[in-house]
Coordinates of C-alpha atoms and ligand atoms in Angstrom, one line a residue:
M19 CA 12.6 2.5 11.2
A20 CA 13.8 4.7 8.4
I21 CA 11.7 5.8 5.4
R22 CA 13.8 6.6 2.3
N23 CA 12.9 9.0 -0.4
I24 CA 11.4 7.4 -3.5
V25 CA 13.1 8.5 -6.7
K26 CA 10.7 9.7 -9.4
K27 CA 10.8 9.2 -13.1
G28 CA 13.1 11.7 -14.8
D29 CA 16.0 10.9 -12.4
D30 CA 18.7 9.1 -14.5
I31 CA 19.3 6.5 -11.7
L32 CA 16.1 4.7 -12.7
K33 CA 17.6 4.0 -16.2
K34 CA 20.8 2.4 -14.9
R35 CA 21.6 -1.2 -14.4
S36 CA 22.0 -2.2 -10.7
K37 CA 25.1 -4.1 -9.5
E38 CA 25.1 -7.6 -8.0
V39 CA 25.4 -7.8 -4.3
N40 CA 28.7 -9.6 -3.5
E41 CA 28.6 -9.4 0.3
I42 CA 25.5 -9.2 2.5
N43 CA 26.9 -6.8 5.1
E44 CA 25.3 -4.3 7.6
R45 CA 24.7 -1.8 4.8
V46 CA 22.7 -4.3 2.8
L47 CA 20.7 -5.4 5.8
D48 CA 20.0 -1.7 6.7
L49 CA 18.9 -1.1 3.2
L50 CA 16.5 -4.1 3.3
D51 CA 15.0 -2.8 6.5
D52 CA 14.6 0.7 5.2
M53 CA 13.1 -0.6 1.9
R54 CA 10.6 -2.7 3.9
D55 CA 9.6 0.4 5.9
T56 CA 9.4 2.6 2.8
L57 CA 7.3 0.0 1.0
Y58 CA 4.8 -0.3 3.8
E59 CA 4.7 3.5 4.3
S60 CA 4.0 4.1 0.6
G61 CA 1.2 1.5 0.3
G62 CA 2.9 -0.1 -2.7
V63 CA 3.3 -3.9 -3.4
G64 CA 7.0 -3.8 -4.5
L65 CA 10.1 -1.7 -4.3
A66 CA 13.5 -2.0 -6.0
A67 CA 16.7 -0.5 -4.6
P68 CA 17.2 2.0 -7.5
Q69 CA 13.9 3.5 -6.5
V70 CA 15.5 4.6 -3.2
G71 CA 18.7 5.7 -5.1
V72 CA 20.8 2.6 -4.6
L73 CA 22.1 0.7 -7.6
K74 CA 22.1 -2.7 -6.0
R75 CA 20.1 -5.8 -7.1
I76 CA 17.7 -5.8 -4.2
V77 CA 13.9 -6.0 -4.2
V78 CA 11.2 -6.1 -1.5
I79 CA 7.7 -7.3 -2.3
D80 CA 4.5 -7.8 -0.3
V81 CA 1.3 -8.6 -2.3
G82 CA -0.6 -9.4 0.9
D83 CA 1.1 -12.7 1.8
G84 CA 4.0 -11.3 3.8
L85 CA 7.3 -9.7 3.0
I86 CA 9.6 -11.2 0.4
E87 CA 13.2 -10.0 0.3
L88 CA 15.1 -10.7 -2.9
I89 CA 18.9 -10.3 -3.3
N90 CA 20.4 -10.8 -6.8
P91 CA 17.0 -12.2 -8.1
R92 CA 16.7 -13.7 -11.6
I93 CA 13.8 -15.3 -13.4
I94 CA 14.7 -18.9 -14.1
E95 CA 11.3 -20.1 -15.5
Q96 CA 8.4 -18.4 -17.1
E97 CA 5.3 -19.4 -18.9
G98 CA 2.0 -18.2 -20.2
E99 CA 0.9 -14.5 -20.4
Q100 CA -1.4 -12.0 -18.6
F101 CA -2.3 -8.4 -19.2
D102 CA -2.8 -6.7 -15.9
V103 CA -2.8 -3.0 -15.1
E104 CA 0.4 -1.8 -13.3
G105 CA 1.4 1.3 -11.6
C106 CA 4.8 2.4 -10.1
L107 CA 5.8 4.3 -7.0
S108 CA 8.3 6.2 -9.2
I109 CA 5.6 7.2 -11.7
P110 CA 2.7 8.5 -9.6
G111 CA -0.7 8.6 -11.3
V112 CA 0.2 6.6 -14.3
Y113 CA -1.4 3.2 -14.9
G114 CA -1.3 0.9 -17.8
R115 CA -1.7 -2.6 -19.1
V116 CA 1.5 -4.6 -19.6
K117 CA 2.0 -8.1 -21.1
R118 CA 3.7 -10.3 -18.5
P119 CA 4.2 -14.1 -18.0
A120 CA 1.3 -15.8 -16.1
R121 CA 3.8 -17.7 -14.0
V122 CA 7.4 -17.1 -13.1
V123 CA 10.0 -18.8 -10.9
V124 CA 12.6 -16.5 -9.3
E125 CA 15.9 -17.6 -7.8
Y126 CA 17.5 -15.3 -5.3
Q127 CA 19.5 -15.0 -2.1
N128 CA 17.7 -14.3 1.2
R129 CA 19.3 -12.1 3.8
K130 CA 21.4 -15.0 5.1
G131 CA 22.9 -15.5 1.7
E132 CA 21.0 -18.7 1.1
I133 CA 19.7 -19.4 -2.4
E134 CA 16.0 -19.8 -2.5
R135 CA 13.4 -20.1 -5.3
K136 CA 9.8 -18.8 -5.3
E137 CA 7.0 -19.3 -7.8
G138 CA 4.7 -16.5 -8.5
T139 CA 1.4 -16.4 -10.4
G140 CA -1.1 -13.5 -10.9
L141 CA -0.1 -10.3 -9.1
L142 CA 3.1 -11.9 -7.7
A143 CA 4.3 -12.9 -11.1
V144 CA 3.6 -9.3 -12.3
C145 CA 5.4 -7.9 -9.3
F146 CA 8.5 -10.1 -9.8
C147 CA 8.8 -9.0 -13.4
H148 CA 8.1 -5.3 -12.7
E149 CA 10.6 -5.1 -9.9
L150 CA 13.3 -7.1 -11.7
D151 CA 12.9 -4.7 -14.6
H152 CA 13.8 -1.9 -12.3
L153 CA 17.2 -3.6 -11.6
D154 CA 17.9 -3.4 -15.4
G155 CA 16.8 0.3 -15.7
I156 CA 13.5 -0.5 -17.3
L157 CA 10.3 1.3 -16.3
F158 CA 6.9 -0.3 -16.8
D159 CA 5.6 2.6 -18.9
E160 CA 8.0 1.7 -21.7
K161 CA 6.1 -1.6 -22.0
V162 CA 2.5 -0.4 -21.6
I163 CA 0.2 -1.6 -24.3
E164 CA -2.7 0.6 -23.2
F165 CA -2.7 3.4 -20.6
V166 CA -5.6 3.2 -18.2
D167 CA -7.4 6.0 -16.4
V168 CA -7.8 4.2 -13.0
E169 CA -10.3 6.9 -11.7
K170 CA -12.8 5.8 -14.3
E171 CA -12.5 2.0 -13.8
Ligands
NI212 NI1 8.0 0.3 -10.2

């Protein structure tokens, strides 16, 4: 078990585009394991590799239905819209409402290199979009429609 440091906003790495994973080797598998441990330790619902300082297109998510590991994910379908409040482990204490699709389908590789698809609605759809944005150097606060004081809600 290894907890990695979470990079905070202000670090340039969060603005960079992550690279495709061409080979799922030991380093990639170790990264996935560490990202899982780091996600659970932090209490978040999603974590993208650039948030632990690695510019690879890798994401881990758990919205309460078990761990999802995504390698080279891309959104292949989306529809509808929702306006939920988001936060980010890299921007502590900041919350805001963001427009996202109500439903997305993501295609990705699992840790065996097999191509899979997963549909997400509600929080999972938000999470897919938020974490995939990280892989393109986009932070959620750039998209916020209305910042929210979570303490008061
Ligand atoms: Ni985030």
